[in-house]
Coordinates of C-alpha atoms in Angstrom, one line a residue:
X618 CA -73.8 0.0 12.3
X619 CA -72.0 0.6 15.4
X620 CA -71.6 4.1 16.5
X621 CA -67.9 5.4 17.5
X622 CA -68.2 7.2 20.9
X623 CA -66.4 10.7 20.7
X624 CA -63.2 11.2 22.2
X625 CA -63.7 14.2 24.2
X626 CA -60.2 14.2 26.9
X627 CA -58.4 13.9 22.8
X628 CA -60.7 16.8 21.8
X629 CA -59.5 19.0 24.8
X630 CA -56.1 18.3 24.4
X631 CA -55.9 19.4 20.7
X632 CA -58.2 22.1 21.7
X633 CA -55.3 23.4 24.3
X634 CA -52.7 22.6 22.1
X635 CA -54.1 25.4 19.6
X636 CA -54.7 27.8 22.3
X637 CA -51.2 27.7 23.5
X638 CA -49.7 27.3 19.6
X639 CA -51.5 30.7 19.3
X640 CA -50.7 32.2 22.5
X641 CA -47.1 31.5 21.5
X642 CA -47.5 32.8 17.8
X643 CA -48.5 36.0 19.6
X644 CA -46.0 36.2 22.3
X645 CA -43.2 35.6 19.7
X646 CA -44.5 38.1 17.0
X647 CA -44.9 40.8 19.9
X648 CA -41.5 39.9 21.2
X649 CA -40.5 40.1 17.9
X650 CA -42.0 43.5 17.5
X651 CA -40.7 44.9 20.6
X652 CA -36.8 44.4 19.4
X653 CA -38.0 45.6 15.7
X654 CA -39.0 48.8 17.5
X655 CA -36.5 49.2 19.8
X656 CA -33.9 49.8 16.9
X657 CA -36.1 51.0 13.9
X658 CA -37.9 53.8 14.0
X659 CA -41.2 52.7 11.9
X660 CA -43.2 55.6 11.8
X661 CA -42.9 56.6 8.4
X662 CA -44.4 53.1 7.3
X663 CA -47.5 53.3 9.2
X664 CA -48.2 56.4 9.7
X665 CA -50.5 56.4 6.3
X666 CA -52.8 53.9 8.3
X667 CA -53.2 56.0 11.2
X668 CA -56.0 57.6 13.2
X669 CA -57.4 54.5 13.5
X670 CA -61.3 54.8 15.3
X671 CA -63.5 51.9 16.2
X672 CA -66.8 52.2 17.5
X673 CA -69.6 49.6 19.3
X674 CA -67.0 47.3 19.1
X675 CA -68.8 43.5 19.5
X676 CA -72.0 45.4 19.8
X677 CA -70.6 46.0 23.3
X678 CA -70.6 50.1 22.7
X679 CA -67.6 50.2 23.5
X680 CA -65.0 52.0 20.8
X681 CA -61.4 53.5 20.9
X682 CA -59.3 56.1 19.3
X683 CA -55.3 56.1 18.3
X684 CA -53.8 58.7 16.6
X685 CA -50.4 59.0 14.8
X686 CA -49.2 61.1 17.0
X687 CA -50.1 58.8 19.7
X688 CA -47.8 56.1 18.3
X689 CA -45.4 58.0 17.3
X690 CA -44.6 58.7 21.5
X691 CA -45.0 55.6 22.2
X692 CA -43.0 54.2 20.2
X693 CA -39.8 57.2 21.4
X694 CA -41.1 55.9 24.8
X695 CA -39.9 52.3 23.8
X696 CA -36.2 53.5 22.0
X697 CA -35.5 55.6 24.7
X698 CA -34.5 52.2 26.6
X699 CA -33.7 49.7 23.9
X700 CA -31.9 47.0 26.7
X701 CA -35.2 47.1 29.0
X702 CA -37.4 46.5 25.8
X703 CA -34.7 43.6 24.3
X704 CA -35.1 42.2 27.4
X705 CA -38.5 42.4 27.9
X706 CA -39.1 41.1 24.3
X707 CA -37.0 37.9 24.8
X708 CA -38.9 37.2 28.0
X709 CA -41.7 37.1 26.3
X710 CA -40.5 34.8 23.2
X711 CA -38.8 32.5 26.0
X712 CA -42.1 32.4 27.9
X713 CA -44.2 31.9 24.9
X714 CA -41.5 28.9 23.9
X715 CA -42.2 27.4 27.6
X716 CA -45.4 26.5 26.6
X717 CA -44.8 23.9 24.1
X718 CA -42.5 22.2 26.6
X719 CA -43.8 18.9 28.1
X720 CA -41.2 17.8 30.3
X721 CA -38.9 19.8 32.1
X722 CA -36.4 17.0 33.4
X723 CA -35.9 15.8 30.1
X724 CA -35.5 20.1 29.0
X725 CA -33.0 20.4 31.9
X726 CA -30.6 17.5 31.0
X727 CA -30.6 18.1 27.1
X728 CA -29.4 21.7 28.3
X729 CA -27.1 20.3 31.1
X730 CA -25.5 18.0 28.3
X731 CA -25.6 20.4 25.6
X732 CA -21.8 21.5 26.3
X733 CA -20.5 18.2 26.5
X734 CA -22.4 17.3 23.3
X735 CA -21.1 19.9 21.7
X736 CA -17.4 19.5 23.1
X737 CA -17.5 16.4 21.6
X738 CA -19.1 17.0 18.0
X739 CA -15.7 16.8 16.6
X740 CA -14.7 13.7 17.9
X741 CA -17.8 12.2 17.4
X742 CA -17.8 13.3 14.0
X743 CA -14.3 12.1 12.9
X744 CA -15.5 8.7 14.9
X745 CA -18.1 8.9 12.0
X746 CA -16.3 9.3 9.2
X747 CA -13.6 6.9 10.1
X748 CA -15.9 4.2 10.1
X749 CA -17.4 4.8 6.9
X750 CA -13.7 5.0 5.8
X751 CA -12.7 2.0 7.2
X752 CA -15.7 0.5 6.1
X753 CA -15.5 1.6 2.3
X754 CA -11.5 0.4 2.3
X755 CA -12.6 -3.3 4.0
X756 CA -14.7 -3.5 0.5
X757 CA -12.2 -2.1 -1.5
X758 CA -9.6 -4.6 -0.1
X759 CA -12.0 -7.1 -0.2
X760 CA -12.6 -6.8 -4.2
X761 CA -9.0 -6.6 -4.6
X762 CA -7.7 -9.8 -2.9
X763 CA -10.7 -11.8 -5.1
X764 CA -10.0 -10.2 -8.3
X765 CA -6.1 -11.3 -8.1
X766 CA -7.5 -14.9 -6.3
X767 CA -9.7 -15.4 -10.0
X768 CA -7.0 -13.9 -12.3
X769 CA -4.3 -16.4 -10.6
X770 CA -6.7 -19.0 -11.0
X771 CA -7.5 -18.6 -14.7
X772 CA -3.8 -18.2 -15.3
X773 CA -3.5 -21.9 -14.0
X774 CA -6.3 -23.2 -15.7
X775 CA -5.3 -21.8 -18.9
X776 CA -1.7 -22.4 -18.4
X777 CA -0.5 -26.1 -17.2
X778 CA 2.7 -25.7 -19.2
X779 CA 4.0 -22.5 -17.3
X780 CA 2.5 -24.1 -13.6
X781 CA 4.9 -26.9 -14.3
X782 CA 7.5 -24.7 -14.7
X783 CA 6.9 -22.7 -11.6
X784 CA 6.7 -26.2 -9.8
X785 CA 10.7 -26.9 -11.0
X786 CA 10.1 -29.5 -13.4
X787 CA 12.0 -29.3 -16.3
X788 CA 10.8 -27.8 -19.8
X789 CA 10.9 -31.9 -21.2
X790 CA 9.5 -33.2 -17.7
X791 CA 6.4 -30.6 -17.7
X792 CA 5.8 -31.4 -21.6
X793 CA 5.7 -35.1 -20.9
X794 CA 3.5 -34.8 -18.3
X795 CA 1.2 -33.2 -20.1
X796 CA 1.6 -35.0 -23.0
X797 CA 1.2 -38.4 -21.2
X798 CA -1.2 -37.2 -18.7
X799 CA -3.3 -35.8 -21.0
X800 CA -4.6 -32.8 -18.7
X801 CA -4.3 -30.4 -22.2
X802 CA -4.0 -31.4 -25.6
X803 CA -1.4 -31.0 -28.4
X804 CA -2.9 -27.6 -29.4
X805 CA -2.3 -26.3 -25.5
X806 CA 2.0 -27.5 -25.4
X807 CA 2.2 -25.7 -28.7
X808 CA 0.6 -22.5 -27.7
X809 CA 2.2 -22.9 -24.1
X810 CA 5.9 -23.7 -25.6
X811 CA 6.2 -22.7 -29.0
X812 CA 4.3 -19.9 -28.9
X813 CA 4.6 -18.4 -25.7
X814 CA 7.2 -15.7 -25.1
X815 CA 10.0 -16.6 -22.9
X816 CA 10.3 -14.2 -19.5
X817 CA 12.7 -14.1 -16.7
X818 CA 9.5 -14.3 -14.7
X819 CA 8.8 -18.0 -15.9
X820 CA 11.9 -18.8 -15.0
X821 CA 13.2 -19.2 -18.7
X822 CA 16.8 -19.4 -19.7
X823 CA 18.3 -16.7 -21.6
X824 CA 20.4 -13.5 -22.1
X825 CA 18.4 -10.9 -20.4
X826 CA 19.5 -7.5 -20.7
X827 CA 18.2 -5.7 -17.6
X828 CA 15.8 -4.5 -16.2
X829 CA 13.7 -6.5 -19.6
X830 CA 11.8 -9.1 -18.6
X831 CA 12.3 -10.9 -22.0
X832 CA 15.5 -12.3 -23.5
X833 CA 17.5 -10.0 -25.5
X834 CA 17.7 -11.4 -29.2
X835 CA 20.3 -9.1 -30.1
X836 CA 22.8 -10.2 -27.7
X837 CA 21.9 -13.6 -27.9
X838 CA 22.3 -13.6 -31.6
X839 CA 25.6 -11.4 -31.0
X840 CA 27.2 -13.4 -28.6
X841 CA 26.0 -17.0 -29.2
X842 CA 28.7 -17.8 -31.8
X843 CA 31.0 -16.1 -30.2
X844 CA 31.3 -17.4 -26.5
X845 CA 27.9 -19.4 -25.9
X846 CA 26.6 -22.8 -27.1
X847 CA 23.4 -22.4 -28.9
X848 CA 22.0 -25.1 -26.9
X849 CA 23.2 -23.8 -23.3
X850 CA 20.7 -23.4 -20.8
X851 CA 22.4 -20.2 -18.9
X852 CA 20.2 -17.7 -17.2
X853 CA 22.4 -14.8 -18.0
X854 CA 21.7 -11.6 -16.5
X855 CA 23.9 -8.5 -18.3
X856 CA 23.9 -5.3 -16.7
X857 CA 23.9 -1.5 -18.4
X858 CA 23.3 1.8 -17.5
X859 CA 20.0 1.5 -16.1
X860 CA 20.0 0.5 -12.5
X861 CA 17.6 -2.5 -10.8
X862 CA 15.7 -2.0 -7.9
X863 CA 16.2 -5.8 -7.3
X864 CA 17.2 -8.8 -8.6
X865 CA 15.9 -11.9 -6.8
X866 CA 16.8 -15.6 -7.7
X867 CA 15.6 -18.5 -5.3
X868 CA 14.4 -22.2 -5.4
X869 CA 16.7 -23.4 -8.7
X870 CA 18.8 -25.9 -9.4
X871 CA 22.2 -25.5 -11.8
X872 CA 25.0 -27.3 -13.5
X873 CA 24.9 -30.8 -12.8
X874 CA 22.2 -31.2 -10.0
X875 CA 19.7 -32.9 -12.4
X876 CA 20.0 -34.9 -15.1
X877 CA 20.5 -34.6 -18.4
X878 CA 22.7 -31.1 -17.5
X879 CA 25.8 -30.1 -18.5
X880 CA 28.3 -26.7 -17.8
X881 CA 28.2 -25.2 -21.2
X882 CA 31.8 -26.0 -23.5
X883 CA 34.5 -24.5 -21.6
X884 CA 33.1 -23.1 -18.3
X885 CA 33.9 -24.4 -14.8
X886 CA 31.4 -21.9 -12.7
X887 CA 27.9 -23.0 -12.0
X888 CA 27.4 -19.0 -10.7
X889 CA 29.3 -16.6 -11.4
X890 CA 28.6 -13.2 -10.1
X891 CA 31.3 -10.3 -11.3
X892 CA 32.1 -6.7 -12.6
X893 CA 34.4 -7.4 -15.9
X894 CA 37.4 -7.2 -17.1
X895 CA 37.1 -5.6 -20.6
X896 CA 39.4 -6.2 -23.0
X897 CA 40.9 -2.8 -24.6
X898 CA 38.5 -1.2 -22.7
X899 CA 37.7 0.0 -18.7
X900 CA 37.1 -2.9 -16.4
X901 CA 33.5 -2.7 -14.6
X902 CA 32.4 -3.1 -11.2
X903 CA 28.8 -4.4 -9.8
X904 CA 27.4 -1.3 -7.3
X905 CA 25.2 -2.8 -5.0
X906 CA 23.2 -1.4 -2.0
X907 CA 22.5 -5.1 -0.1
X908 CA 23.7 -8.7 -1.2
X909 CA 22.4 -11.3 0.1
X910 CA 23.8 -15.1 -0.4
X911 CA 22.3 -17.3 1.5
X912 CA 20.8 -21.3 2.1
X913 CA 22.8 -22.0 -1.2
X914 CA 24.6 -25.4 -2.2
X915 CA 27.7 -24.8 -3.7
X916 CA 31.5 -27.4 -4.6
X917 CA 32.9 -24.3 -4.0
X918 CA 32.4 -20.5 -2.7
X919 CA 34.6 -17.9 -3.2
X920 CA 34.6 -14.0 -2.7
X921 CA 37.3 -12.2 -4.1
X922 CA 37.6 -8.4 -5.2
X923 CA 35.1 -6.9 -3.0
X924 CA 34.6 -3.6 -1.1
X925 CA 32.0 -3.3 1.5
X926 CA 30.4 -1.5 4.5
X927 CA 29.6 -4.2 6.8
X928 CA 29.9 -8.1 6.3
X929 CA 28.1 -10.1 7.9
X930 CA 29.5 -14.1 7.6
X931 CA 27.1 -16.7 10.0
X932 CA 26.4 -20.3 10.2
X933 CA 28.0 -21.7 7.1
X934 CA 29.1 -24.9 6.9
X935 CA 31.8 -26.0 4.7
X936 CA 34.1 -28.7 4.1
X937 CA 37.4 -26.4 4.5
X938 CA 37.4 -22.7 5.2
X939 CA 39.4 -19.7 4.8
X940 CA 38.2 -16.2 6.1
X941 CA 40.3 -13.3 5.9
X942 CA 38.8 -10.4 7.7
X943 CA 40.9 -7.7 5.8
X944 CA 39.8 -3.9 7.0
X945 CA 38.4 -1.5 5.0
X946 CA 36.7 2.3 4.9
X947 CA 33.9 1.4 2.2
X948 CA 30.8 3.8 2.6
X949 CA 27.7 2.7 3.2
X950 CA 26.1 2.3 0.2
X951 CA 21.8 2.8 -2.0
X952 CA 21.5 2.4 -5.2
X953 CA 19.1 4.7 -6.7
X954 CA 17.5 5.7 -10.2
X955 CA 14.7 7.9 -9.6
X956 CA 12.0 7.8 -12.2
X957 CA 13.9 5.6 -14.8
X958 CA 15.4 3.2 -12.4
X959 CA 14.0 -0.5 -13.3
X960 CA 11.5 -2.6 -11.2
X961 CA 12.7 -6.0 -9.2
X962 CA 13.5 -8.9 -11.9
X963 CA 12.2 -11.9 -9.6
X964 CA 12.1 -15.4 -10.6
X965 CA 11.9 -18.7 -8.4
X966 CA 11.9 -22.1 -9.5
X967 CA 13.7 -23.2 -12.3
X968 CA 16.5 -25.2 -13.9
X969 CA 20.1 -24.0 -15.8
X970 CA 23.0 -25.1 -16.5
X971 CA 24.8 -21.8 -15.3
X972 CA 23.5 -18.3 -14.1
X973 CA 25.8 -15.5 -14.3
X974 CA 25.7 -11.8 -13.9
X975 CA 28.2 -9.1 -14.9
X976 CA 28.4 -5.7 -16.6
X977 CA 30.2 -5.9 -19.8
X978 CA 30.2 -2.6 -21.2
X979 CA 33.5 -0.6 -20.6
X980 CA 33.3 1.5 -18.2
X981 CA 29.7 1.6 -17.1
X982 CA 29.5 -0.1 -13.9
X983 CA 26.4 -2.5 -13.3
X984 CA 24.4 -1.1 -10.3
X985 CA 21.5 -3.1 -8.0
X986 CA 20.1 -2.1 -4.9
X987 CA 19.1 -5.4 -4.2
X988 CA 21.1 -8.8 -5.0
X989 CA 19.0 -11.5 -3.3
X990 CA 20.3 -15.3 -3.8
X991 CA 18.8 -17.7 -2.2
X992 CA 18.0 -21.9 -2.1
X993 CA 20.1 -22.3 -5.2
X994 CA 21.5 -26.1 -5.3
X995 CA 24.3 -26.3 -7.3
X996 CA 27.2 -29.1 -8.6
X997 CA 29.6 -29.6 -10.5
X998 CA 31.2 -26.2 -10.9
X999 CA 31.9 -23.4 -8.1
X1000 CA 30.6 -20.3 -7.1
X1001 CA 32.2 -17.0 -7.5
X1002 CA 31.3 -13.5 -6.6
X1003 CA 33.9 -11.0 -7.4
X1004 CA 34.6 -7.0 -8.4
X1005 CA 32.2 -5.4 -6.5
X1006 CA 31.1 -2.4 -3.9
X1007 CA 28.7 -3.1 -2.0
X1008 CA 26.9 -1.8 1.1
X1009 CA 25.6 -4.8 3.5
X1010 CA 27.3 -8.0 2.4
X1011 CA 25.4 -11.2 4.0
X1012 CA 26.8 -14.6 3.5
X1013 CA 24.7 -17.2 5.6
X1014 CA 23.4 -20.7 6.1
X1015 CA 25.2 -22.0 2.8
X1016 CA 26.9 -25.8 2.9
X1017 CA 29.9 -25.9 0.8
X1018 CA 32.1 -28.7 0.1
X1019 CA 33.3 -31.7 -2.7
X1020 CA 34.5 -34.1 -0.2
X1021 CA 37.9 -34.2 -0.1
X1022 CA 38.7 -32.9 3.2
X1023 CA 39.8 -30.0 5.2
X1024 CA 43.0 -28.9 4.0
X1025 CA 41.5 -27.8 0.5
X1026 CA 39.5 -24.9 1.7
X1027 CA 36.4 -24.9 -0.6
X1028 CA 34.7 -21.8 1.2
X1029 CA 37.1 -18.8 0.5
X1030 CA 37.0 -15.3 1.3
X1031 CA 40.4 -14.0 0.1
X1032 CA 42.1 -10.9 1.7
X1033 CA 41.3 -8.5 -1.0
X1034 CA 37.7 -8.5 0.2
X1035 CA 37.6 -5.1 3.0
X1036 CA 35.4 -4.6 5.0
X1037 CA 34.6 -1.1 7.6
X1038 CA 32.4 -3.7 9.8
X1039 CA 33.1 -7.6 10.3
X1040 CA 30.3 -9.8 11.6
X1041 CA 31.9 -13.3 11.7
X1042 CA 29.6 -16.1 14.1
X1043 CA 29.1 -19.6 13.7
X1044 CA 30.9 -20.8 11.1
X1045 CA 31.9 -24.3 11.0
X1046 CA 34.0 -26.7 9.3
X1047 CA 32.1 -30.3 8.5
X1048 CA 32.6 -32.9 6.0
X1049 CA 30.8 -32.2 3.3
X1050 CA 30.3 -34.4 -0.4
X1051 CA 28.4 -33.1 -3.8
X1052 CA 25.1 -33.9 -3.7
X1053 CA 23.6 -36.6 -6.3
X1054 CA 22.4 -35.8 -9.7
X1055 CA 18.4 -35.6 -9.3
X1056 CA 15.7 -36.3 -11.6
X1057 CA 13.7 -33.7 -13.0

């Protein structure tokens, strides 16, 4: 067994390491003591304890005597000057603190840096706790984009009928394709068609009382014998009292642009956009904050009736035109609701027959802050927005025109449309022809 040689230079060390750790005990309780009895008078404490008499002390014969009254001077010796002992006494605790340190570089630049360290604990700290922040919303974000990334994706899966739709295909096209295709069985187009509740979302025709999301039965009961076909395809958008944040239409195609469509009995607009004229009642106006009507196809474009703060008319094309730039002193113009005002109705993709928009009630006045048209490809019927006040009016990038030259103007905007501010740039006259019916 092999014998472990002692570690004497370790031994020392810890040996000195006591001695000063108890050196420094003592100079810090006495320093201590010194400013305990240069404020407190503690005489009546220990004066029980006292004469205290000690004889052959260490078997050295030596001994020593204190008396009360021998403390009790000393101790008025050490109040009479209570700065000189405080300062004393922290000598003493900062000498006795000394002891313990090893380097005194590395003692003199924590000191030297201790104001700038602590000049900058505040940024340092907010540095901190905007990375943790940061940190946590990156995760948060994170979680967020995947959960809508796996919701949109189990929509799809579970829901070939209502991707179709969203495609553009028609409601017969995206059933035969699934049908013949045979990506879902029969149970699927039932639950997908018959079942499944028609939205403005989805891009399904319909009378849609706004802001609903969901065709109104009642005025589609109420008004298809009166003035509808029951087998129209309109995407009819009636205004009340309530007003819409915004309503958004892009990507469709109406009237005859595809086939198998017709204009419903007795209608000649493909779009008609208007306040209303109210039989025995107060006609209506549409109140709207921003229109904007633009990349659309139309046989003809006219805006008639309308009062607005600035109009902005750039790069159409159209086969015949006719601007009138009439002045005005309309306001500018927000539409606002507060907390009952109704979210955006948004739908893109989809394919009618006719979409219109007007407020028929008397005398309540339909009111959007938004109108947003856009990439709607249109024939056989015109396009006509009329009886409204509106804020910013934008009319851009549209083609209008049915062919038959220049001196029919198929792009109108008539002299009773005022404007405080005309923006009029770029705006040409071409030849123009319909387009050709498309399949589905």
């Amino acid at each position: 067994m092999k014998i472990q040689k002692p570690n004497f230079w370790g031994i020392a060390k810890k040996t000195f390491k006591i001695l000063l750790g108890t050196l420094t005990a003592v100079m810090v309780t006495t320093g201590a003591l010194g400013l305990f009895l240069s404020y407190i008078n503690p005489i009546p404490w220990i004066a029980g304890i006292f004469p205290l008499h000690m004889e052959n002390i260490l078997w050295t014969g030596a001994w020593f005597h204190i008396t009360g009254e021998q403390v009790f001077q000393e101790i008025k010796l050490w109040q009479s000057s209570p700065y000189l002992n405080s300062g004393i006494s922290a000598a003493i605790i900062f000498i006795g603190l000394m002891f313990h340190v090893q380097s005194f570089s590395t003692w003199w630049k924590a000191i030297k840096a201790s104001p700038r360290a602590i000049a900058n604990t505040p940024m340092a700290t907010y540095t901190k706790l905007k990375a943790g922040r940061d940190w946590l919303l990156a995760k948060v974000d994170y979680l967020n984009s995947e959960s809508a990334k796996w919701r949109r994706t189990f929509q799809v899966m579970r829901s070939p009928y209502s991707f179709l739709r969203m495609m553009g295909f028609s409601p017969q096209m995206a059933l035969g394709l699934i049908a013949v295709g045979g990506t879902a069985g029969t149970g699927v187009v039932v639950n997908e068609t018959v079942f499944a509740e028609r939205s403005f979302e989805n891009g399904d025709a319909g009378i849609y009382a706004a802001p609903y999301n969901t065709p109104d039965e009642t005025l589609e009961a109420a008004m298809m014998w009166r003035e509808e076909n029951e087998q129209d395809n309109t995407l009819r958008i009636v205004l009340g009292t309530t007003p819409v944040r915004e309503i958004k239409i892009e990507n469709v195609s109406v009237g005859t642009a595809y086939t198998g469509s017709a204009l419903p009995s007795g209608k000649t607009e493909v779009m008609l956009i208007e306040g209303t004229d109210v039989s025995g009642g107060t006609a209506t106006r549409l109140e709207v904050g921003e229109l904007i009507f633009e990349k659309n196809r139309c046989q003809s474009l006219t805006f008639d009736d309308i009062k607005a703060h600035t109009i902005n008319v750039v790069g159409n094309a159209s086969d015949g035109q006719s601007i009138s730039t009439s002045p005005g002193t309309a306001r500018m113009r927000g539409i606002g609701g507060g907390h009952h005002q109704a979210e955006a109705m948004v739908t893109s993709g989809g394919l009618y027959d006719r979409i219109w928009i007007d407020a028929p009630t008397s005398a309540v006045n339909g009111k959007i802050g938004k109108l947003h048209l856009s990439n709607i490809f249109t024939k056989g019927g015109s396009c006509i927005l009329r009886q409204m006040d509106i804020g910013t009016l934008t009319i851009q990038l549209n083609e209008t025109g049915e062919g038959n030259g220049f001196a029919t103007k198929e792009f109108t905007i008539t002299s009773d449309v005022q404007g405080a501010n005309w923006n009029v740039t770029d705006n040409v006259e071409v030849s123009i022809s319909e387009p050709a019916t498309t399949t589905p």
